[in-house]
């Protein structure tokens, strides 16, 4: 069964021009937005579902929509099994591939440009803007670094060397060949690369060199949250205050290990969280916000439940992965639960499906979610349009490397009468929702070093004009 599953996955396409061309961007209110498009989410049947009716499984497991909506999709043929239309009482079998066609609306990101620092035949080094995920994950696909580089810079087939959190800005490296990616990743893995980050934290950070050696444990890969714990992995970060403006401090951070959210979690533990960290500077971690490991008596299960509740109630943009992930909820992400489960072995290191580059920080966002099927970008697709290879076509609205529209173009807008998101008028996220004061500043390895310009907020005497934000 595992071999069959692997063979099916191997047949799925990776990043292709059809993918890049299925929609395009426009700039509005300082935000980069994506025109809605049709997309097929896929997932394999899980063992616990085998023998159950497809409608019963969806009504129970995917509660984003009422059972009646899933019944409509099954009857219409937009929710298929092995790309075939099935009755609502179809009983799921091992290795059935479930596919659901959705009208996809992506979350906006800041329209700040990606700054290229170094480009040669082996390596690309860039300054990543905050708010932009590296890879497709959650509610982001075209609004990601790899898609923008491919679509607007014609830089394709890039290999991951490391990653940055969505809200973190700064230095990001990609290999242009598997060999270079492996070489650079090997240097990072073996701690031959010196990394320096700059952040702005609450309060007056202590003077001198502060070393935090607290081990960090992943509380939940599914929503991407960590904490200091004796059961965690070894972890070392060196901190040094560079300045204090009377309210907040600029701190230099030198992570010696590469754990998920390491700098943010260590700063939370020390009691000086990043000023606008929406995840670790939050009372969901208890009245002390996690200082000294004090979570207010919450268990891991309590913490995860409360984080999901806050995220759902406030449409919270703070998480990199999406809470309560569901392949079949266009608002909650395109990461297969089975991929999340695959991450549970604590030493699991994953990469994308083209070249298997490795990542230092196992997280849902590292997984290349591009193992899905293209469908026509047409306002009224035939419900069985995804049934065969020959029918999988896309209508390109953008042909590779051209700039986004500088304003909304109604001719490129698609509307689906069954799409929940088409009926809802979402407010634009505010800039403060999309910025976090943590920046990857310098990386130095054997025979090479790169650095970025520092953001405005990193100046010692800089004062936040909206401290409440």
Short mmCIF file of C-alpha atoms in Angstrom, two decimals:
data_model
loop_
_atom_site.label_atom_id
_atom_site.label_comp_id
_atom_site.label_asym_id
_atom_site.label_seq_id
_atom_site.Cartn_x
_atom_site.Cartn_y
_atom_site.Cartn_z
CA UNK A 1 0.00 0.00 0.00
CA UNK A 2 2.84 2.40 0.84
CA UNK A 3 4.52 1.70 -2.51
CA UNK A 4 1.25 2.36 -4.33
CA UNK A 5 0.83 5.65 -2.49
CA UNK A 6 4.41 6.63 -3.31
CA UNK A 7 3.89 5.79 -6.98
CA UNK A 8 0.72 7.88 -7.14
CA UNK A 9 2.47 10.82 -5.48
CA UNK A 10 5.40 10.53 -7.89
CA UNK A 11 3.03 11.02 -10.80
CA UNK A 12 1.77 14.33 -9.50
CA UNK A 13 3.32 17.41 -11.08
CA UNK A 14 5.60 19.81 -9.23
CA UNK A 15 6.04 23.49 -10.09
CA UNK A 16 5.15 24.01 -13.75
CA UNK A 17 4.30 26.94 -16.00
CA UNK A 18 0.68 25.81 -15.93
CA UNK A 19 0.73 26.38 -12.19
CA UNK A 20 2.36 29.78 -12.41
CA UNK A 21 -0.01 30.91 -15.16
CA UNK A 22 -3.31 29.90 -13.57
CA UNK A 23 -3.73 33.40 -12.13
CA UNK A 24 -1.89 36.70 -11.67
CA UNK A 25 -1.36 39.57 -9.22
CA UNK A 26 -2.60 43.10 -8.73
CA UNK A 27 -1.52 45.84 -6.33
CA UNK A 28 -4.16 47.59 -4.21
CA UNK A 29 -3.81 49.64 -1.02
CA UNK A 30 -0.13 48.73 -0.76
CA UNK A 31 -0.98 45.03 -0.85
CA UNK A 32 -0.12 42.33 -3.37
CA UNK A 33 -3.33 40.46 -4.14
CA UNK A 34 -4.10 37.37 -6.20
CA UNK A 35 -7.07 37.11 -8.55
CA UNK A 36 -9.22 34.16 -7.37
CA UNK A 37 -8.72 30.94 -9.35
CA UNK A 38 -9.89 27.34 -9.46
CA UNK A 39 -7.71 24.80 -7.73
CA UNK A 40 -7.91 21.12 -6.79
CA UNK A 41 -7.03 20.05 -3.26
CA UNK A 42 -6.03 16.39 -2.97
CA UNK A 43 -5.57 13.95 -0.11
CA UNK A 44 -5.31 10.19 0.21
CA UNK A 45 -7.83 8.24 2.26
CA UNK A 46 -6.63 7.75 5.81
CA UNK A 47 -6.78 4.32 7.42
CA UNK A 48 -9.52 5.32 9.84
CA UNK A 49 -11.78 6.33 6.94
CA UNK A 50 -11.62 3.02 5.05
CA UNK A 51 -15.04 1.41 4.71
CA UNK A 52 -16.92 4.58 5.64
CA UNK A 53 -19.27 6.53 3.39
CA UNK A 54 -17.55 9.52 1.79
CA UNK A 55 -20.28 11.92 2.93
CA UNK A 56 -20.06 10.71 6.54
CA UNK A 57 -16.28 11.26 6.53
CA UNK A 58 -16.58 14.80 5.21
CA UNK A 59 -19.42 15.75 7.55
CA UNK A 60 -17.32 14.59 10.52
CA UNK A 61 -13.71 15.38 9.56
CA UNK A 62 -14.07 18.60 7.55
CA UNK A 63 -16.43 20.79 9.51
CA UNK A 64 -15.61 23.98 7.65
CA UNK A 65 -18.82 23.53 5.65
CA UNK A 66 -22.15 21.86 6.45
CA UNK A 67 -22.76 18.31 5.25
CA UNK A 68 -25.22 19.66 2.67
CA UNK A 69 -22.40 21.53 0.93
CA UNK A 70 -20.26 18.40 0.67
CA UNK A 71 -23.30 16.48 -0.60
CA UNK A 72 -23.76 19.13 -3.31
CA UNK A 73 -20.08 18.88 -4.30
CA UNK A 74 -20.21 15.07 -4.52
CA UNK A 75 -23.39 15.16 -6.61
CA UNK A 76 -21.97 17.90 -8.86
CA UNK A 77 -18.75 15.96 -9.36
CA UNK A 78 -16.43 18.65 -8.00
CA UNK A 79 -15.55 16.35 -5.10
CA UNK A 80 -14.24 13.15 -6.67
CA UNK A 81 -12.53 9.86 -5.84
CA UNK A 82 -9.59 8.95 -8.09
CA UNK A 83 -10.87 11.77 -10.34
CA UNK A 84 -14.15 9.92 -10.88
CA UNK A 85 -17.62 11.02 -9.86
CA UNK A 86 -19.04 8.79 -7.08
CA UNK A 87 -22.39 8.53 -5.26
CA UNK A 88 -22.76 10.06 -1.81
CA UNK A 89 -22.86 6.59 -0.21
CA UNK A 90 -19.57 5.51 -1.83
CA UNK A 91 -17.42 3.62 0.70
CA UNK A 92 -13.79 4.74 0.81
CA UNK A 93 -11.01 2.26 0.05
CA UNK A 94 -7.28 2.19 0.84
CA UNK A 95 -5.31 4.66 -1.30
CA UNK A 96 -8.38 6.37 -2.74
CA UNK A 97 -7.31 9.82 -3.92
CA UNK A 98 -9.88 12.44 -2.91
CA UNK A 99 -9.93 15.62 -4.94
CA UNK A 100 -11.99 18.75 -4.32
CA UNK A 101 -12.22 21.63 -6.79
CA UNK A 102 -12.45 24.97 -5.01
CA UNK A 103 -12.55 28.61 -6.01
CA UNK A 104 -9.38 29.77 -4.31
CA UNK A 105 -8.97 33.17 -2.63
CA UNK A 106 -5.49 33.90 -1.24
CA UNK A 107 -4.60 36.16 1.65
CA UNK A 108 -2.98 39.48 0.64
CA UNK A 109 0.65 40.27 1.48
CA UNK A 110 2.56 43.53 1.52
CA UNK A 111 3.51 44.72 -1.95
CA UNK A 112 7.14 45.33 -0.97
CA UNK A 113 9.53 44.09 -3.65
CA UNK A 114 11.89 41.13 -3.27
CA UNK A 115 15.43 42.56 -3.37
CA UNK A 116 17.99 40.37 -5.12
CA UNK A 117 21.38 40.57 -3.38
CA UNK A 118 23.36 38.00 -5.37
CA UNK A 119 22.58 35.89 -8.43
CA UNK A 120 24.92 33.44 -10.14
CA UNK A 121 24.58 30.07 -11.85
CA UNK A 122 24.62 28.22 -8.50
CA UNK A 123 23.01 30.50 -5.94
CA UNK A 124 20.37 33.18 -5.40
CA UNK A 125 20.50 35.41 -2.33
CA UNK A 126 17.66 37.81 -1.62
CA UNK A 127 16.13 40.06 1.01
CA UNK A 128 12.68 38.63 1.72
CA UNK A 129 9.97 41.14 2.64
CA UNK A 130 7.93 40.41 5.76
CA UNK A 131 4.44 38.91 5.32
CA UNK A 132 5.59 36.66 2.47
CA UNK A 133 5.90 32.88 3.01
CA UNK A 134 8.81 31.11 1.33
CA UNK A 135 6.77 28.16 0.02
CA UNK A 136 3.09 27.45 -0.60
CA UNK A 137 1.32 26.74 2.68
CA UNK A 138 -1.93 27.54 4.40
CA UNK A 139 -3.75 30.27 2.51
CA UNK A 140 -0.72 31.21 0.40
CA UNK A 141 0.39 29.79 -2.91
CA UNK A 142 0.94 32.43 -5.58
CA UNK A 143 1.68 34.95 -2.81
CA UNK A 144 4.93 33.16 -1.92
CA UNK A 145 8.60 33.81 -2.63
CA UNK A 146 9.02 30.83 -4.97
CA UNK A 147 5.97 31.71 -7.07
CA UNK A 148 6.83 35.43 -7.33
CA UNK A 149 10.45 34.64 -8.29
CA UNK A 150 9.22 32.28 -10.99
CA UNK A 151 6.44 34.49 -12.32
CA UNK A 152 8.10 37.92 -12.19
CA UNK A 153 11.85 37.24 -12.20
CA UNK A 154 11.83 34.08 -14.34
CA UNK A 155 13.86 32.33 -11.62
CA UNK A 156 12.54 28.77 -11.53
CA UNK A 157 13.50 25.32 -10.24
CA UNK A 158 15.06 26.78 -7.10
CA UNK A 159 16.22 24.48 -4.32
CA UNK A 160 15.48 25.26 -0.69
CA UNK A 161 18.54 25.73 1.55
CA UNK A 162 16.78 27.13 4.62
CA UNK A 163 13.61 29.08 5.33
CA UNK A 164 12.31 32.10 7.19
CA UNK A 165 9.00 32.45 8.97
CA UNK A 166 6.35 34.29 6.98
CA UNK A 167 6.48 37.45 9.11
CA UNK A 168 10.30 37.45 9.34
CA UNK A 169 12.18 39.55 6.78
CA UNK A 170 15.74 39.28 5.57
CA UNK A 171 18.37 37.04 4.08
CA UNK A 172 17.14 34.03 2.16
CA UNK A 173 19.25 31.66 0.05
CA UNK A 174 18.21 29.28 -2.73
CA UNK A 175 20.35 26.84 -4.65
CA UNK A 176 19.99 26.72 -8.43
CA UNK A 177 21.31 23.17 -8.54
CA UNK A 178 20.79 20.17 -6.24
CA UNK A 179 24.56 20.00 -5.65
CA UNK A 180 24.81 23.61 -4.44
CA UNK A 181 21.71 23.29 -2.28
CA UNK A 182 23.09 20.14 -0.63
CA UNK A 183 26.48 21.79 -0.06
CA UNK A 184 24.98 24.90 1.58
CA UNK A 185 22.47 22.90 3.61
CA UNK A 186 25.31 20.67 4.81
CA UNK A 187 27.18 23.77 6.03
CA UNK A 188 24.11 24.98 7.94
CA UNK A 189 23.38 21.55 9.37
CA UNK A 190 26.96 21.18 10.62
CA UNK A 191 26.89 24.67 12.17
CA UNK A 192 29.53 26.08 9.85
CA UNK A 193 27.32 29.10 9.08
CA UNK A 194 27.22 32.09 11.44
CA UNK A 195 23.79 33.73 11.43
CA UNK A 196 22.93 37.16 12.80
CA UNK A 197 19.41 38.47 13.23
CA UNK A 198 18.18 41.85 14.45
CA UNK A 199 14.95 42.26 16.40
CA UNK A 200 13.06 44.82 18.47
CA UNK A 201 11.78 43.50 21.78
CA UNK A 202 9.56 44.80 24.56
CA UNK A 203 11.24 46.53 27.51
CA UNK A 204 14.88 47.20 28.34
CA UNK A 205 16.90 44.11 27.47
CA UNK A 206 19.77 43.35 29.92
CA UNK A 207 23.29 44.56 29.12
CA UNK A 208 26.12 42.23 28.19
CA UNK A 209 26.10 38.91 26.36
CA UNK A 210 23.02 36.86 27.24
CA UNK A 211 23.14 33.17 26.34
CA UNK A 212 19.92 31.14 26.31
CA UNK A 213 20.38 27.37 26.25
CA UNK A 214 16.81 26.29 26.95
CA UNK A 215 15.70 23.25 24.90
CA UNK A 216 12.76 23.81 22.55
CA UNK A 217 9.95 21.35 21.88
CA UNK A 218 7.41 21.49 19.06
CA UNK A 219 4.01 21.56 20.76
CA UNK A 220 2.16 21.10 17.46
CA UNK A 221 3.50 20.74 13.94
CA UNK A 222 -0.06 21.11 12.72
CA UNK A 223 -0.33 24.76 13.73
CA UNK A 224 3.39 25.48 14.03
CA UNK A 225 3.93 26.38 17.69
CA UNK A 226 6.82 25.63 20.07
CA UNK A 227 7.77 26.11 23.71
CA UNK A 228 10.75 25.74 26.03
CA UNK A 229 10.62 22.27 27.55
CA UNK A 230 13.05 19.81 29.17
CA UNK A 231 11.75 17.29 26.60
CA UNK A 232 12.85 19.56 23.74
CA UNK A 233 15.93 19.51 21.54
CA UNK A 234 19.16 21.27 22.47
CA UNK A 235 19.09 24.89 21.50
CA UNK A 236 21.47 27.84 21.92
CA UNK A 237 20.95 31.54 21.11
CA UNK A 238 23.32 34.41 21.96
CA UNK A 239 21.70 37.82 22.51
CA UNK A 240 23.24 41.30 22.84
CA UNK A 241 21.39 44.58 23.32
CA UNK A 242 22.38 47.23 20.77
CA UNK A 243 20.20 50.04 22.08
CA UNK A 244 17.09 51.10 24.01
CA UNK A 245 14.69 53.90 23.06
CA UNK A 246 12.87 54.16 26.38
CA UNK A 247 10.22 51.59 25.49
CA UNK A 248 11.78 48.87 23.38
CA UNK A 249 15.25 47.45 22.73
CA UNK A 250 17.12 46.55 19.56
CA UNK A 251 18.77 43.17 20.09
CA UNK A 252 21.36 41.27 18.04
CA UNK A 253 20.58 37.52 17.95
CA UNK A 254 23.03 34.78 17.03
CA UNK A 255 21.29 31.38 16.85
CA UNK A 256 23.82 28.55 17.16
CA UNK A 257 21.22 25.91 16.37
CA UNK A 258 18.37 25.97 13.86
CA UNK A 259 15.21 25.04 15.69
CA UNK A 260 11.77 26.13 14.59
CA UNK A 261 10.91 29.63 15.93
CA UNK A 262 14.08 29.46 18.06
CA UNK A 263 14.77 33.20 18.46
CA UNK A 264 11.11 34.03 19.13
CA UNK A 265 10.66 31.26 21.70
CA UNK A 266 13.91 32.09 23.56
CA UNK A 267 13.00 35.79 23.71
CA UNK A 268 9.56 34.87 25.03
CA UNK A 269 11.18 32.69 27.70
CA UNK A 270 13.53 35.51 28.73
CA UNK A 271 10.54 37.84 29.12
CA UNK A 272 11.44 40.13 26.21
CA UNK A 273 9.25 38.96 23.33
CA UNK A 274 9.48 40.53 19.88
CA UNK A 275 7.32 43.67 20.05
CA UNK A 276 4.75 42.65 17.44
CA UNK A 277 5.06 38.88 17.45
CA UNK A 278 1.39 37.85 17.08
CA UNK A 279 2.08 34.32 18.27
CA UNK A 280 4.64 34.38 21.11
CA UNK A 281 3.82 37.85 22.46
CA UNK A 282 0.27 36.90 23.36
CA UNK A 283 -1.63 36.17 26.57
CA UNK A 284 -2.76 32.88 25.10
CA UNK A 285 0.50 31.66 26.70
CA UNK A 286 -0.83 32.75 30.12
CA UNK A 287 -0.66 36.01 32.13
CA UNK A 288 3.17 35.91 31.96
CA UNK A 289 3.09 35.32 28.20
CA UNK A 290 5.38 32.33 28.65
CA UNK A 291 8.14 34.14 30.55
CA UNK A 292 10.31 31.64 32.37
CA UNK A 293 8.24 28.86 30.85
CA UNK A 294 5.14 29.95 32.80
CA UNK A 295 2.13 29.07 30.64
CA UNK A 296 -0.38 29.75 33.40
CA UNK A 297 -0.88 26.06 34.06
CA UNK A 298 -2.00 25.26 30.52
CA UNK A 299 -1.37 21.84 29.07
CA UNK A 300 -0.18 21.48 25.48
CA UNK A 301 -3.73 20.49 24.52
CA UNK A 302 -5.13 23.63 26.20
CA UNK A 303 -2.61 25.81 24.38
CA UNK A 304 -3.33 24.34 20.95
CA UNK A 305 -7.11 24.54 21.52
CA UNK A 306 -6.89 28.18 22.60
CA UNK A 307 -4.61 29.13 19.68
CA UNK A 308 -7.03 27.58 17.20
CA UNK A 309 -9.96 29.34 18.87
CA UNK A 310 -8.24 32.73 18.67
CA UNK A 311 -7.18 32.14 15.08
CA UNK A 312 -10.69 31.18 13.98
CA UNK A 313 -12.43 33.91 15.98
CA UNK A 314 -10.19 36.76 14.88
CA UNK A 315 -9.10 35.56 11.44
CA UNK A 316 -5.70 35.83 13.05
CA UNK A 317 -2.82 36.18 10.59
CA UNK A 318 -0.07 35.25 13.02
CA UNK A 319 0.46 31.59 12.27
CA UNK A 320 2.69 30.32 9.50
CA UNK A 321 0.81 27.06 9.17
CA UNK A 322 -2.94 27.27 9.39
CA UNK A 323 -4.81 25.99 12.38
CA UNK A 324 -7.14 23.04 12.09
CA UNK A 325 -5.69 22.29 8.68
CA UNK A 326 -8.00 20.89 6.08
CA UNK A 327 -7.31 19.97 2.49
CA UNK A 328 -10.90 20.74 1.68
CA UNK A 329 -11.31 24.14 3.25
CA UNK A 330 -10.10 26.91 0.93
CA UNK A 331 -9.84 29.25 3.90
CA UNK A 332 -7.69 26.95 5.96
CA UNK A 333 -4.97 25.63 3.81
CA UNK A 334 -3.76 23.27 1.15
CA UNK A 335 -1.55 21.11 3.34
CA UNK A 336 -2.63 17.49 3.50
CA UNK A 337 -3.12 16.20 7.05
CA UNK A 338 -1.14 13.14 6.05
CA UNK A 339 1.83 15.39 5.36
CA UNK A 340 1.48 16.85 8.82
CA UNK A 341 1.34 13.38 10.33
CA UNK A 342 4.47 12.48 8.40
CA UNK A 343 6.28 15.23 10.29
CA UNK A 344 5.66 13.74 13.70
CA UNK A 345 8.96 11.79 13.91
CA UNK A 346 11.01 14.43 15.67
CA UNK A 347 14.07 14.10 13.42
CA UNK A 348 12.13 14.17 10.19
CA UNK A 349 13.64 16.59 7.67
CA UNK A 350 11.65 17.38 4.58
CA UNK A 351 12.09 19.12 1.27
CA UNK A 352 10.13 19.74 -1.91
CA UNK A 353 9.22 17.12 -4.44
CA UNK A 354 11.47 18.30 -7.26
CA UNK A 355 14.92 17.87 -5.82
CA UNK A 356 14.46 17.01 -2.15
CA UNK A 357 16.51 19.87 -0.71
CA UNK A 358 16.58 19.73 3.05
CA UNK A 359 15.31 22.17 5.63
CA UNK A 360 16.65 22.98 9.06
CA UNK A 361 13.25 23.75 10.55
CA UNK A 362 10.61 21.05 10.11
CA UNK A 363 7.34 22.91 9.83
CA UNK A 364 4.18 22.60 7.78
CA UNK A 365 5.32 25.54 5.69
CA UNK A 366 8.46 23.73 4.56
CA UNK A 367 6.49 21.07 2.75
CA UNK A 368 6.04 21.75 -0.92
CA UNK A 369 2.28 21.63 -1.27
CA UNK A 370 2.45 21.63 -5.05
CA UNK A 371 1.30 18.07 -5.45
CA UNK A 372 -2.13 18.95 -6.69
CA UNK A 373 -3.90 19.08 -10.01
CA UNK A 374 -4.51 22.09 -12.21
CA UNK A 375 -8.05 22.81 -13.33
CA UNK A 376 -9.36 25.34 -15.84
CA UNK A 377 -9.29 28.93 -14.64
CA UNK A 378 -12.81 29.55 -15.90
CA UNK A 379 -15.75 31.10 -14.05
CA UNK A 380 -17.98 28.07 -14.75
CA UNK A 381 -15.81 24.97 -15.02
CA UNK A 382 -17.27 21.66 -16.04
CA UNK A 383 -17.55 19.71 -12.77
CA UNK A 384 -15.54 16.80 -14.15
CA UNK A 385 -12.84 18.96 -15.73
CA UNK A 386 -10.13 17.29 -13.65
CA UNK A 387 -10.94 13.73 -14.69
CA UNK A 388 -8.22 12.99 -17.21
CA UNK A 389 -4.69 14.15 -17.97
CA UNK A 390 -5.71 15.47 -21.40
CA UNK A 391 -8.38 17.71 -19.90
CA UNK A 392 -6.06 19.40 -17.39
CA UNK A 393 -5.50 22.81 -18.93
CA UNK A 394 -5.22 26.29 -17.57
CA UNK A 395 -6.08 29.66 -19.05
CA UNK A 396 -3.00 31.80 -18.50
CA UNK A 397 -3.62 35.36 -17.38
CA UNK A 398 0.09 35.96 -16.99
CA UNK A 399 2.82 34.53 -19.17
CA UNK A 400 5.87 34.22 -16.97
CA UNK A 401 7.85 37.27 -15.99
CA UNK A 402 5.86 40.45 -16.08
CA UNK A 403 4.91 42.96 -13.41
CA UNK A 404 1.64 42.71 -11.47
CA UNK A 405 -1.29 44.92 -12.43
CA UNK A 406 -0.95 48.29 -10.73
CA UNK A 407 -4.67 48.31 -10.06
CA UNK A 408 -7.54 45.84 -10.01
CA UNK A 409 -8.60 44.59 -13.45
CA UNK A 410 -12.24 43.40 -13.38
CA UNK A 411 -11.69 41.42 -16.60
CA UNK A 412 -9.45 39.01 -14.68
CA UNK A 413 -11.90 38.47 -11.84
CA UNK A 414 -13.75 35.17 -11.60
CA UNK A 415 -16.84 34.63 -9.45
CA UNK A 416 -18.34 31.30 -8.40
CA UNK A 417 -21.95 31.25 -7.22
CA UNK A 418 -21.18 28.42 -4.76
CA UNK A 419 -18.02 30.03 -3.35
CA UNK A 420 -18.42 31.23 0.24
CA UNK A 421 -15.50 33.65 -0.08
CA UNK A 422 -17.04 35.35 -3.12
CA UNK A 423 -20.00 36.34 -0.93
CA UNK A 424 -17.95 37.79 1.93
CA UNK A 425 -16.37 41.22 1.87
CA UNK A 426 -13.11 40.86 3.82
CA UNK A 427 -11.36 43.92 5.16
CA UNK A 428 -7.79 44.39 4.04
CA UNK A 429 -5.24 43.42 6.68
CA UNK A 430 -3.54 46.43 8.25
CA UNK A 431 0.19 46.84 7.73
CA UNK A 432 0.82 46.14 11.42
CA UNK A 433 -0.86 42.74 10.94
CA UNK A 434 1.79 41.87 8.36
CA UNK A 435 5.01 43.09 9.98
CA UNK A 436 7.13 41.56 12.72
CA UNK A 437 10.32 43.17 13.98
CA UNK A 438 12.64 40.24 13.30
CA UNK A 439 15.13 40.39 10.43
CA UNK A 440 17.74 37.94 9.14
CA UNK A 441 20.69 40.33 8.76
CA UNK A 442 23.93 38.42 8.03
CA UNK A 443 24.95 34.88 7.08
CA UNK A 444 28.61 33.90 6.87
CA UNK A 445 29.98 30.50 5.85
CA UNK A 446 33.25 28.97 4.61
CA UNK A 447 34.51 31.42 1.99
CA UNK A 448 31.30 33.43 1.64
CA UNK A 449 29.19 36.00 3.46
CA UNK A 450 26.07 38.01 2.65
CA UNK A 451 24.15 40.73 4.43
CA UNK A 452 21.06 42.85 3.87
CA UNK A 453 20.21 46.45 4.57
CA UNK A 454 18.57 46.93 7.95
CA UNK A 455 14.89 47.93 8.06
CA UNK A 456 13.87 51.33 9.44
CA UNK A 457 12.60 49.86 12.71
CA UNK A 458 16.11 48.49 13.45
CA UNK A 459 17.56 51.97 14.04
CA UNK A 460 18.29 52.32 17.76
CA UNK A 461 16.37 55.58 18.26
CA UNK A 462 13.40 54.60 16.08
CA UNK A 463 10.05 55.10 17.81
CA UNK A 464 6.94 53.16 16.79
CA UNK A 465 4.38 55.74 15.69
CA UNK A 466 1.60 53.39 16.73
CA UNK A 467 2.82 51.48 19.79
CA UNK A 468 -0.65 50.06 20.41
CA UNK A 469 -0.59 48.40 17.00
#
